[in-house]
Coordinates of C-alpha atoms and ligand atoms in Angstrom, one line a residue:
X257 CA 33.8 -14.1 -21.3
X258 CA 32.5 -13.3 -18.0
X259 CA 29.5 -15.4 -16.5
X260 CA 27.5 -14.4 -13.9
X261 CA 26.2 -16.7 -11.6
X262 CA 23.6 -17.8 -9.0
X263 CA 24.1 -16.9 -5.2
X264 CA 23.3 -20.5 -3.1
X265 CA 23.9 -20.9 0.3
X266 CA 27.0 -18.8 0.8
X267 CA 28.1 -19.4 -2.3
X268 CA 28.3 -18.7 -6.2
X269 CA 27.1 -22.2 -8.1
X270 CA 26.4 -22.7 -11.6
X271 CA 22.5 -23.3 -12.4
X272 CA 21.5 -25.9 -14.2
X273 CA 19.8 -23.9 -16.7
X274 CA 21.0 -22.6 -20.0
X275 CA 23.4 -19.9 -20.5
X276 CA 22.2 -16.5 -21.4
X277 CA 23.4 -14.1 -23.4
X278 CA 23.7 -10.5 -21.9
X279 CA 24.1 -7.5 -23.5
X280 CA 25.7 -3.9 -22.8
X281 CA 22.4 -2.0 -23.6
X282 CA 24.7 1.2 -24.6
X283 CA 26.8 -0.9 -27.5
X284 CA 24.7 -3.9 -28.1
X285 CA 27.9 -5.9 -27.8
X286 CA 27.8 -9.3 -25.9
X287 CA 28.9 -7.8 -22.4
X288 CA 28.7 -11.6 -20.6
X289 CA 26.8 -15.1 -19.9
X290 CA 24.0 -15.6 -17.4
X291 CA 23.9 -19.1 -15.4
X292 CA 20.2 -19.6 -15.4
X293 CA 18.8 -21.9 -12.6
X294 CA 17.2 -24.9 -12.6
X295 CA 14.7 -26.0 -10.8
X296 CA 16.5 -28.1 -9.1
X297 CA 18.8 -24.7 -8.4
X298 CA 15.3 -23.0 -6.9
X299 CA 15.4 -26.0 -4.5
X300 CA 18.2 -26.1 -3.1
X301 CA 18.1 -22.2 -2.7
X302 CA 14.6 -22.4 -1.4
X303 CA 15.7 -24.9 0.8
X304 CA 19.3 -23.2 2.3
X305 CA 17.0 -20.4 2.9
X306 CA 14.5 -22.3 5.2
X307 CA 17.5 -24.1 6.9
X308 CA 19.2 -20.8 8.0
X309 CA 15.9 -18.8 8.9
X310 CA 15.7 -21.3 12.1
X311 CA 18.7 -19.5 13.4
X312 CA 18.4 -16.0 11.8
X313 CA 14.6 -15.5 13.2
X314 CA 16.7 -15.9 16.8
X315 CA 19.2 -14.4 16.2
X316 CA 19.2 -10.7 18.3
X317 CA 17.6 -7.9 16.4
X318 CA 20.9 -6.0 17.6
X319 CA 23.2 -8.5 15.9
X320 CA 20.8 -8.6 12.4
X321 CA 20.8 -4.5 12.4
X322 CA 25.0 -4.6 12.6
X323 CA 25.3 -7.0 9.7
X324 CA 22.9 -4.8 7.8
X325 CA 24.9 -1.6 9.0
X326 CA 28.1 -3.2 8.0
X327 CA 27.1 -4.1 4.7
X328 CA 26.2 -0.7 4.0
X329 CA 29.4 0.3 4.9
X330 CA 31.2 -1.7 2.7
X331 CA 28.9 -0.8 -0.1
X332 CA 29.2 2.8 0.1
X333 CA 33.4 1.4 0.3
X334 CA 32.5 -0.1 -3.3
X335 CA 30.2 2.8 -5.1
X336 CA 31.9 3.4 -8.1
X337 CA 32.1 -0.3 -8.8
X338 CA 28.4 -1.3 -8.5
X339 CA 27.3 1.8 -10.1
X340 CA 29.8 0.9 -13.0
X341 CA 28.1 -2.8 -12.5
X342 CA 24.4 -0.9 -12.6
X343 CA 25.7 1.3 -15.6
X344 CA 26.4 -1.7 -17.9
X345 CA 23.8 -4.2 -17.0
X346 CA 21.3 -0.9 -17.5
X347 CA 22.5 1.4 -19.7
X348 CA 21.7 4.4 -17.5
X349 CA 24.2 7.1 -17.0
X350 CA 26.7 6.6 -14.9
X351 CA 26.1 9.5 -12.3
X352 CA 22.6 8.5 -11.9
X353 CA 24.0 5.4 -10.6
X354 CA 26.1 7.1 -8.8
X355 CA 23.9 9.6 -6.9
X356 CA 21.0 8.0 -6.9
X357 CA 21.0 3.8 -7.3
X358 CA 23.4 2.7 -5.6
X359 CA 23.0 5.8 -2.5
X360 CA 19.1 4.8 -2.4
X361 CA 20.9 0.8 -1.7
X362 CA 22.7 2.4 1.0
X363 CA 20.1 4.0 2.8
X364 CA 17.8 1.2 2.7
X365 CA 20.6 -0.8 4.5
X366 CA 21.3 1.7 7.2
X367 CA 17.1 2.8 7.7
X368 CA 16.2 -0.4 8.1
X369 CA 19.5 -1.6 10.4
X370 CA 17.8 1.6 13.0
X371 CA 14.3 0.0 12.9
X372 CA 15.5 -3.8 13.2
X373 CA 15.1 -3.2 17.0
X374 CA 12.2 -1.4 16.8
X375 CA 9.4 -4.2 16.0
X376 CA 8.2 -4.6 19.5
X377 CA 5.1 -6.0 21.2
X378 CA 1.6 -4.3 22.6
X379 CA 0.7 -5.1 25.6
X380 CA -2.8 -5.5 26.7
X381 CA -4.9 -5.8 30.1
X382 CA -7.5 -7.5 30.5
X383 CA -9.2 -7.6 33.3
X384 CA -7.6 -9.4 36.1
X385 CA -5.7 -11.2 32.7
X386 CA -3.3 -10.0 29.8
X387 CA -2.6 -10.6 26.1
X388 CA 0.0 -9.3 24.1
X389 CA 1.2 -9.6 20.6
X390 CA 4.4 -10.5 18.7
X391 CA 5.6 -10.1 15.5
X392 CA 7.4 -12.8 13.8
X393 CA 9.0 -13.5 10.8
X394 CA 7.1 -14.8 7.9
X395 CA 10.0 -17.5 6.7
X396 CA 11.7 -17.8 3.3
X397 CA 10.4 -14.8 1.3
X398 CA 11.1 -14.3 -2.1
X399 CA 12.1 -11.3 -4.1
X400 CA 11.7 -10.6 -7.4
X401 CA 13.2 -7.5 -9.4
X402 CA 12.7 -5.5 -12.6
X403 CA 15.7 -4.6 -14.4
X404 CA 15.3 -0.6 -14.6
X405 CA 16.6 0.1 -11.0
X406 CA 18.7 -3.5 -10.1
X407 CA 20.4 -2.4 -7.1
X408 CA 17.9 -0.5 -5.3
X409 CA 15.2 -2.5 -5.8
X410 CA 17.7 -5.6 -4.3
X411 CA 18.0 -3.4 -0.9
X412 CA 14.7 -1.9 -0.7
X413 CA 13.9 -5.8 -0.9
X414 CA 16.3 -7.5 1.5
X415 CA 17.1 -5.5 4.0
X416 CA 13.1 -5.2 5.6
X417 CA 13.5 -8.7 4.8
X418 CA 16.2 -9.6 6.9
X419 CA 16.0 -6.9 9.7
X420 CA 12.8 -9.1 10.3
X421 CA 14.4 -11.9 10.6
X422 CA 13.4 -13.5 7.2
X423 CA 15.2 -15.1 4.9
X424 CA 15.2 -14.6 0.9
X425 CA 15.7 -16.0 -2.5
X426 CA 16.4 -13.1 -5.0
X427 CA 15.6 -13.1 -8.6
X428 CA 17.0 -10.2 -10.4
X429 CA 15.7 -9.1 -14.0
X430 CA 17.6 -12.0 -16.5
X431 CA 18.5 -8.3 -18.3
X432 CA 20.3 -7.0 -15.0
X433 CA 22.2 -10.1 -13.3
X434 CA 25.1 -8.5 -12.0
X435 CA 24.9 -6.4 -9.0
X436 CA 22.3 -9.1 -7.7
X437 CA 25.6 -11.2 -6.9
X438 CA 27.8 -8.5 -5.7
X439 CA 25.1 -7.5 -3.0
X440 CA 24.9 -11.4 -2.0
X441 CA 28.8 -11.2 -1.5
X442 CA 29.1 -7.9 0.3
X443 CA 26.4 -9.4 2.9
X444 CA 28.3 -12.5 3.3
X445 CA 31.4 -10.0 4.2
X446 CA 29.4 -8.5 6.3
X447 CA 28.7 -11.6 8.5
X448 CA 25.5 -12.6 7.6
X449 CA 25.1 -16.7 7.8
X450 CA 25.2 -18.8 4.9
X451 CA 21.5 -19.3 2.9
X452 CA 20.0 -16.0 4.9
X453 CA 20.2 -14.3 1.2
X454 CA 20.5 -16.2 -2.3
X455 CA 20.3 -15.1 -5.8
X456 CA 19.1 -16.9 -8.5
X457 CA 19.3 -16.7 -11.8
X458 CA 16.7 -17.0 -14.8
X459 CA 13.7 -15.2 -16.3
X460 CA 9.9 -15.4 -15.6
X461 CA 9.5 -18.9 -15.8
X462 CA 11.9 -18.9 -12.7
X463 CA 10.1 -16.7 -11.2
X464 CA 6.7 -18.0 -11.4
X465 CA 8.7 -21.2 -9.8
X466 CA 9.9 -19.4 -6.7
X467 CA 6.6 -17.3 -6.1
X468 CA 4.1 -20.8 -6.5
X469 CA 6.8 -23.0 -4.3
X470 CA 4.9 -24.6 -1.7
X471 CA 7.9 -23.4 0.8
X472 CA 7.5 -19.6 0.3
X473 CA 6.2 -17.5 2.6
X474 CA 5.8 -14.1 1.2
X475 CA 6.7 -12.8 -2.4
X476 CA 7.5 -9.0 -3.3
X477 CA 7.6 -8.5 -6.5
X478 CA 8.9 -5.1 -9.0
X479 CA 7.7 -5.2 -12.5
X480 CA 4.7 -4.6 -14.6
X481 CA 0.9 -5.0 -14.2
X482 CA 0.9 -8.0 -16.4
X483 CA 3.5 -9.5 -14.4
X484 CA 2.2 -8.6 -11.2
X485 CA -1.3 -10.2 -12.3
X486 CA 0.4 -13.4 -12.8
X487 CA 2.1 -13.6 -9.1
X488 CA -1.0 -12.5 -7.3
X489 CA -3.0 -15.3 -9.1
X490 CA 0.5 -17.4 -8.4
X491 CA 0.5 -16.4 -4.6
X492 CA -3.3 -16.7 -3.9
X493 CA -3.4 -20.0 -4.5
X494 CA -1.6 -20.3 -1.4
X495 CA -2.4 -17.5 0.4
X496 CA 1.2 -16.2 0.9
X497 CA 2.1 -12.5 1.5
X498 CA 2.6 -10.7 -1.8
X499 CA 3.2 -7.4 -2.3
X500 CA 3.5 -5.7 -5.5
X501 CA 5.3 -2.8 -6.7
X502 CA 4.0 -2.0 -10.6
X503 CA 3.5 0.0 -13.3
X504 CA 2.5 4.3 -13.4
X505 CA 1.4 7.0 -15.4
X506 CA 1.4 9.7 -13.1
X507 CA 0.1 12.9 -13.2
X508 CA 2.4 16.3 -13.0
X509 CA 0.3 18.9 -12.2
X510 CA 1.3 22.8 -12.7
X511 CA -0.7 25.7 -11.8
X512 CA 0.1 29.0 -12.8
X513 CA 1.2 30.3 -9.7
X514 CA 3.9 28.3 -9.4
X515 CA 7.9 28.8 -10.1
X516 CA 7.8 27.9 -13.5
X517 CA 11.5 26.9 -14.0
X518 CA 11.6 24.7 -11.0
X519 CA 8.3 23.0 -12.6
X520 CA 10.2 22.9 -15.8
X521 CA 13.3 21.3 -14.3
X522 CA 10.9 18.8 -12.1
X523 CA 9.0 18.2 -15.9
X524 CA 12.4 17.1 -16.8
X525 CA 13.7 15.2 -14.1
X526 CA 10.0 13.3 -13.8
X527 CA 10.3 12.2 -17.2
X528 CA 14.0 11.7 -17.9
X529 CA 15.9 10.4 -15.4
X530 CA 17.0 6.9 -16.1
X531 CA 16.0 7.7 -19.5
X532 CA 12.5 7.3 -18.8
X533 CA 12.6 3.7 -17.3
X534 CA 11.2 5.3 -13.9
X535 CA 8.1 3.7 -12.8
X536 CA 7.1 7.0 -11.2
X537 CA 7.8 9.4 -13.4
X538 CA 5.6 12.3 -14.3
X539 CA 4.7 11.7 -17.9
X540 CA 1.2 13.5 -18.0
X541 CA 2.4 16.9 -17.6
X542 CA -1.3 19.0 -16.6
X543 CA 0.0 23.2 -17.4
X544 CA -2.8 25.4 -16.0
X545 CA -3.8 27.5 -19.2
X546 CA -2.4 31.0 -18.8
X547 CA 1.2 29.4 -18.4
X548 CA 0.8 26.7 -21.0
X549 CA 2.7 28.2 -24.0
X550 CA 5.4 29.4 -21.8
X551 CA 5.5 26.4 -19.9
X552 CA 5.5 24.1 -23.6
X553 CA 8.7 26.7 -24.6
X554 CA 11.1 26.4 -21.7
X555 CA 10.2 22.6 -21.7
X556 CA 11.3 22.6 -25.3
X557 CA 14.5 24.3 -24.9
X558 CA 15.9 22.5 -22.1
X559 CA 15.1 19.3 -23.6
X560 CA 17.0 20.2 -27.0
X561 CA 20.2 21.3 -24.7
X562 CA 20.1 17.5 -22.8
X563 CA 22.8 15.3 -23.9
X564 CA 22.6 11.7 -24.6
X565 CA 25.7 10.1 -24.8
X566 CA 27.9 7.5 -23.5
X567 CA 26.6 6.8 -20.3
X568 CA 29.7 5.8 -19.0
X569 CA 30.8 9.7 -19.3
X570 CA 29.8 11.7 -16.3
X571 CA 28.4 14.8 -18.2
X572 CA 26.2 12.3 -19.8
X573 CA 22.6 12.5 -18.7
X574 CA 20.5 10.8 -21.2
X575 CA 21.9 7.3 -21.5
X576 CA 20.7 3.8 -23.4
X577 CA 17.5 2.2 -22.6
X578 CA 17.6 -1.5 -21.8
X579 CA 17.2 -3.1 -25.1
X580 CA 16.7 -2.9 -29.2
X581 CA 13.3 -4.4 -28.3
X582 CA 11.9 -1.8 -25.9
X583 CA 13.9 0.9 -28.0
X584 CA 11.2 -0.2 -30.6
X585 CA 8.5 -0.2 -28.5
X586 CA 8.9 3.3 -26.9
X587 CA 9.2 4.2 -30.9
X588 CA 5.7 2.9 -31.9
X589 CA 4.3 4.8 -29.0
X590 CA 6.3 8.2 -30.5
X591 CA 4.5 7.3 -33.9
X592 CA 1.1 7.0 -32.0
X593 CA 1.3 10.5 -30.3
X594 CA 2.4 12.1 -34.2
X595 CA -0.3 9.5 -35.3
X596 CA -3.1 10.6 -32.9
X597 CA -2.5 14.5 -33.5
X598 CA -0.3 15.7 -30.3
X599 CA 2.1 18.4 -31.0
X600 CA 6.1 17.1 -31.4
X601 CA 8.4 19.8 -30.1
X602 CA 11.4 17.8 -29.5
X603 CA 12.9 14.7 -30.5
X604 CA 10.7 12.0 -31.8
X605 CA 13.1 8.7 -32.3
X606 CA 15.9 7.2 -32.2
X607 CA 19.2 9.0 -31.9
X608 CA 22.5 7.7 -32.7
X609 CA 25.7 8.2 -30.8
X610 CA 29.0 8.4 -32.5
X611 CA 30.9 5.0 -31.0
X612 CA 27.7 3.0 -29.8
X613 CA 26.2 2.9 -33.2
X614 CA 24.4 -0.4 -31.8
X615 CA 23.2 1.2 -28.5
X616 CA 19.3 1.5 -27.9
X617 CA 19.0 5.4 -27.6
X618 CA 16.1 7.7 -28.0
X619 CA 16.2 11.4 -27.8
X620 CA 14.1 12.9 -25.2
X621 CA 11.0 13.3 -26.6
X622 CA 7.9 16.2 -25.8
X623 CA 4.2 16.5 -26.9
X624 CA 2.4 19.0 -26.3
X625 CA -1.6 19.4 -27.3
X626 CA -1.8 15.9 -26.3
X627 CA -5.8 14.8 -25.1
X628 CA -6.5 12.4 -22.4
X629 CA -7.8 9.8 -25.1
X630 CA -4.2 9.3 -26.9
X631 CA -2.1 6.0 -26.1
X632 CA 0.5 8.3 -24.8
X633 CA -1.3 9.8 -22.4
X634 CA -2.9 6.3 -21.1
X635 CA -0.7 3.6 -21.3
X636 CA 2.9 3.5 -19.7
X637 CA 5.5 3.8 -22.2
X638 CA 8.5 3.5 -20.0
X639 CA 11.2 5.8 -22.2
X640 CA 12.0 9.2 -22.2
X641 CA 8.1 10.7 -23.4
X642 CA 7.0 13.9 -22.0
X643 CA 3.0 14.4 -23.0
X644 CA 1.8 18.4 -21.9
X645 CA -1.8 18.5 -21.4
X646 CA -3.7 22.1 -21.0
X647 CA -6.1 22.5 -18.2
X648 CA -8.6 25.3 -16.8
X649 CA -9.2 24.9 -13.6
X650 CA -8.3 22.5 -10.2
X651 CA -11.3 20.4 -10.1
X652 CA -11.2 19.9 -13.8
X653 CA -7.3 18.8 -13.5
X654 CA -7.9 16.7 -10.1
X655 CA -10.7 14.4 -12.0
X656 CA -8.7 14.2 -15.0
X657 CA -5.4 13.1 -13.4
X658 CA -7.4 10.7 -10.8
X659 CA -8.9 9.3 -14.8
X660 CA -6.4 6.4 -14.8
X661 CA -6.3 2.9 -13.8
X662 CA -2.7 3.4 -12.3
X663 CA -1.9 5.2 -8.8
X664 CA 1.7 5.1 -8.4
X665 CA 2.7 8.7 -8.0
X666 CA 1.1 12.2 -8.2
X667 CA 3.1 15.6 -8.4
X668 CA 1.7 19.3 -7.7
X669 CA 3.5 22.7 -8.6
X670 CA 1.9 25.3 -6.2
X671 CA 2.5 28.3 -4.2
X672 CA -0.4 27.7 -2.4
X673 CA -0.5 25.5 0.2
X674 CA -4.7 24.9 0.8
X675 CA -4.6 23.8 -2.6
X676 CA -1.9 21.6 -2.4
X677 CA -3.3 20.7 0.7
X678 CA -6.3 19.7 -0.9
X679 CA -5.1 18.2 -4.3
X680 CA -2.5 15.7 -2.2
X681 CA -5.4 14.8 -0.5
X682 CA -7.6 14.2 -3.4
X683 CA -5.1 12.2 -6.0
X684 CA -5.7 9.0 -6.0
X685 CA -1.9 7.5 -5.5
X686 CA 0.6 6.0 -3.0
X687 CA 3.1 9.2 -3.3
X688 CA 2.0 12.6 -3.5
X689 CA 4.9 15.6 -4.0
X690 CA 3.8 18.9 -3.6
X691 CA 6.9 21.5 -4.8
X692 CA 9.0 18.5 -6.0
X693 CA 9.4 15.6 -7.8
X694 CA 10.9 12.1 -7.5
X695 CA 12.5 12.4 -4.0
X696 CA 12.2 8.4 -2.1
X697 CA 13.6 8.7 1.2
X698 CA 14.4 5.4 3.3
X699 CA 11.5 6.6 5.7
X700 CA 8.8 7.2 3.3
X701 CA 6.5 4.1 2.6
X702 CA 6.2 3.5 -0.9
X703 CA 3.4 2.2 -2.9
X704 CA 0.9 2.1 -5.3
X705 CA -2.7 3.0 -5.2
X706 CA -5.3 1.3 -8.2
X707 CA -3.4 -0.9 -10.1
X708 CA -0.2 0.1 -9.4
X709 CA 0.4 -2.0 -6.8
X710 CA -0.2 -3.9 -3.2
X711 CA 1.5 -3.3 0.1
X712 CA 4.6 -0.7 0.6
X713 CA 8.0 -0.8 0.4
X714 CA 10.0 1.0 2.3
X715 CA 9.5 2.7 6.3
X716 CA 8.2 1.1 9.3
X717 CA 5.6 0.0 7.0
X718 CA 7.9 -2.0 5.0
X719 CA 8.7 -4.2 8.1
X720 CA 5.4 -4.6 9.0
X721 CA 4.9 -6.4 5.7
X722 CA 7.9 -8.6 7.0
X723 CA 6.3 -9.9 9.3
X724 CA 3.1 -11.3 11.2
X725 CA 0.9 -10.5 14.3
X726 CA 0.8 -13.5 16.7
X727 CA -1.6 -12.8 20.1
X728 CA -1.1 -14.6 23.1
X729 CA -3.7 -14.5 25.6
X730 CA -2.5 -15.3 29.2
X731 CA -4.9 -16.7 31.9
X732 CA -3.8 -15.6 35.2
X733 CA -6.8 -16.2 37.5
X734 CA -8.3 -19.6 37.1
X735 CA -11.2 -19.4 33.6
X736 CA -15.0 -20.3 34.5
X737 CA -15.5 -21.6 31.5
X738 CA -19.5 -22.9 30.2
X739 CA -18.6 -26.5 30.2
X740 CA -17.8 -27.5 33.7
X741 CA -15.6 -31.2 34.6
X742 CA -17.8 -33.6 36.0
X743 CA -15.8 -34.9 39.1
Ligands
NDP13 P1 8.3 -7.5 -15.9 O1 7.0 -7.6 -15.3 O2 8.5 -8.0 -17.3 O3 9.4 -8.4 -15.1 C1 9.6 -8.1 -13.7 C2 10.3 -9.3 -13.1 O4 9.4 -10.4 -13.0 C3 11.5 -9.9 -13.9 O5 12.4 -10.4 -13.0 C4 10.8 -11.0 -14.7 O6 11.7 -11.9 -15.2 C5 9.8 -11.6 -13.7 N1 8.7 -12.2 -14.2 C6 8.1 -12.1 -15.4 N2 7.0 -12.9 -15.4 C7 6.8 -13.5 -14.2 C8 5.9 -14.4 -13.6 N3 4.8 -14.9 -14.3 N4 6.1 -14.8 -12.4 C9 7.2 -14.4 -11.7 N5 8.1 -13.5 -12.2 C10 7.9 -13.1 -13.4 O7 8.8 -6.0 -15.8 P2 10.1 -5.3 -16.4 O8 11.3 -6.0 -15.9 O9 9.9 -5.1 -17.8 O10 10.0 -3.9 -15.6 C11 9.3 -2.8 -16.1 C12 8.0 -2.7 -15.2 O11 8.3 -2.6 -13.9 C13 7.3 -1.4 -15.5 O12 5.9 -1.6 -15.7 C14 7.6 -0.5 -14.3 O13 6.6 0.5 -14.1 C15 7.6 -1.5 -13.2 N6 8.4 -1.0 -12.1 C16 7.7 -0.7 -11.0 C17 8.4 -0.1 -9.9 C18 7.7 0.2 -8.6 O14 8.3 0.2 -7.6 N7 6.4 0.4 -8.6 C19 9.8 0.1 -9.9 C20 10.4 -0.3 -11.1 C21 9.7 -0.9 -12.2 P3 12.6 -11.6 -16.6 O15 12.5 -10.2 -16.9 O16 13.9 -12.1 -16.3 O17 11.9 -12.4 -17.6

């Protein structure tokens, strides 16, 4: 059996840690072992990390941006391996990987390869003197990943990272180990220096290590609000860098003026793509009233003609989520909504599929007649739960969605554009889409709002957060300064 192991230095090395059993979400069969790290592991990564960020900070953004570029090469060379890699550590079908994981990798890479060369001074006069500003690397940074999206969250992670001129110790998800290792190779192939970019491997308590080491500059981390609590406290101790990319339950707002099967296909694709493991994802679904029961029917039929299957087959577009456990737990919250008096129109469970009888699937699942009150509508239940709430009128709808402690995302169905204009404006959340749903370019910062989150990922922003401002003053006439030498 295969094991999968940690990333140190410019090399793969056993951990010291124990060996972890992973399984194929899809079949629940034991797919391989996971090397965790020790501490002693953390260490030495930590410290191969600080060693080679001496001569990576140096090194010419030109020369960082064409290891990045080459990488992304050589990844887009190996796409259907990593998003067969992404498809068994996750479970998700295999042309999401395909079109959407691994591609969203790739265009981290080359974005942030074009902007390498762009961090550049101010410079300021002053009088008959002159300051000006440069932006340095922080040091080691650390990266820590949730296990719905491995891959892209590895990119959208390391490449600001190193385009800076940090370096980084990754930890991915101990449920998604795999592609972690494969993107540590392919930058190694791609000529970037030994301990620039490690992995290691091991679960929160490894984590919490690598974001309080006294060594660590900045930590970004991808998981949930609990989590992220935990590495702020963790961080602040120290005042490192932290940003934090958490959890959602973002509003999908459709008003009655607007195309009505494109908001049914964005209801869809907000709710079940990656099977509903999608931070951002749309899953209070706000119908303006004269389109509601139309609206709640065409939602209904589409969802009934989805097919869950085998993720590994390409028509497949409903595929496992991660684990028995959260299986269970997106479950309970289907009971709640029944429980709590929302409307089932489709699914409501879990759904077997001939030949992965031990696979964690549920069928796409819609409520309608749900109220703002229910645990569906409030908490994030990260699975494939659609929740259609009726509302009146725009202010009604804008204090409604804004009546949540998250801010990830926001989405508005219009054809008119001052009211789109002024609902984007108005939502409390990092990403706004007006007429769409979902899209995250390489260019667009993203980020939460409220609870969802600190800092942004992605864009010149994400860079910025890379780095840190350093003034220098220069005296060029000679200073009269209040205390005077006494000759
Ligand atoms: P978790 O918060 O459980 O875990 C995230 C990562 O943090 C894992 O690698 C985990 O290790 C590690 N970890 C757990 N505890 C600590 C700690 N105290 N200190 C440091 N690291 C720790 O999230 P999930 O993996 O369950 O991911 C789901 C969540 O992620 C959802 O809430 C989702 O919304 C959010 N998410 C947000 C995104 C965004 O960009 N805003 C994108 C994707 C997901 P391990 O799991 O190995 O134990």
């Amino acid at each position: 059996m295969k094991t999968v192991l940690n990333y140190i230095n410019g090399a793969q090395v056993e951990g010291g840690g124990k060996l972890f059993d992973k399984f194929y979400p899809a079949s629940g069969e034991l797919l391989l072992k996971v090397s965790f790290a020790a501490e002693q592991d953390c260490d030495n990564a930590i410290a191969a990390a600080s060693e080679s960020f001496k001569k990576w900070a140096v090194t010419p953004p030109g020369q960082r941006a064409a290891v990045l570029r080459k990488a992304a090469q050589l990844m887009r060379e190996r796409l259907d391996v990593l998003a067969e890699v992404e498809v068994l550590d996750t479970g998700k079908p295999l042309r999401e990987a395909r079109a959407d994981d691994v591609v969203s990798a790739i265009d981290c890479l080359e974005y942030m390869s074009a902007q390498a060369a762009t961090v550049h001074a101010q410079q300021y006069d002053l009088g008959e003197n002159m300051a000006y500003t440069r932006h340095e690397p922080l040091g080691v940074c650390v990266g820590i990943g949730a296990w719905n999206y491995p891959i892209q969250l590895i990119a959208w992670k390391a490449a600001p990272c190193l385009a800076a001129g940090n370096s980084m110790v990754f930890k991915p998800s101990e449920m998604t180990p795999s592609n972690a290792v494969l993107f540590a190779e392919i930058l190694s192939e791609a000529g970037l220096p030994p301990g620039v970019f490690n992995v290691v491997q091991g679960d929160g308590q490894v984590g919490r290590y690598l974001a309080e080491h006294p060594q660590v500059a900045k930590v970004s981390f991808t998981g949930s609000v609990a989590s992220g609590l935990k590495v702020a406290a963790s961080t602040a101790q120290m005042m490192k860098k932290t940003t934090l990319e958490l959890g959602g339950k973002s509003p999908l707002i459709i008003f009655a003026d607007a195309e009505i099967d494109v908001a049914v296909e964005a209801a869809l694709c907000s709710n079940f793509s990656s099977q509903g493991e999608n931070c951002c994802n749309g899953t209070r679904v706000f119908v303006q009233a004269s389109i509601y029961d139309e609206f709640c029917e065409k939602v209904a039929k589409a969802t009934k003609a989805l097919k869950v299957g085998n993720p590994m087959d390409l028509e497949t577009e409903i595929g496992s989520l991660i684990s028995p456990q959260h299986r269970d737990s997106v479950c309970s919250y289907i009971e709640s909504g029944v429980q709590q008096g929302a409307t089932l129109l489709v699914g409501g469970g879990v759904y077997v599929v001939e030949g992965l009888e031990g696979g964690s699937f549920v069928f796409p699942t819609v409520f309608c007649d749900c109220t703002d009150e229910m645990d569906i509508v409030r908490e994030e239940i990260f699975g494939p739960v659609m929740s259609i709430l009726k509302f009146e009128t725009e202010e009604e709808v804008l204090a409604r969605a804004n009546d949540t402690l998250f801010g990830l995302a926001a989405g508005v169905f219009t054809q008119d554009i001052s009211r789109a204009l002024r609902m984007t404006k108005n939502l409390e959340a990092g990403v706004c889409w007006t007429n769409t749903y979902n899209v995250v370019p390489a260019e667009l910062p993203f980020g939460g709002y409220k609870n969802s989150g600190l800092g942004r990922e992605n864009g010149a922003y994400a860079l910025k957060e890379y780095t840190q401002v350093k003034s220098v003053y220069i005296q060029v006439e000679r200073p009269s300064f209040p205390f005077k030498c006494v000759k």
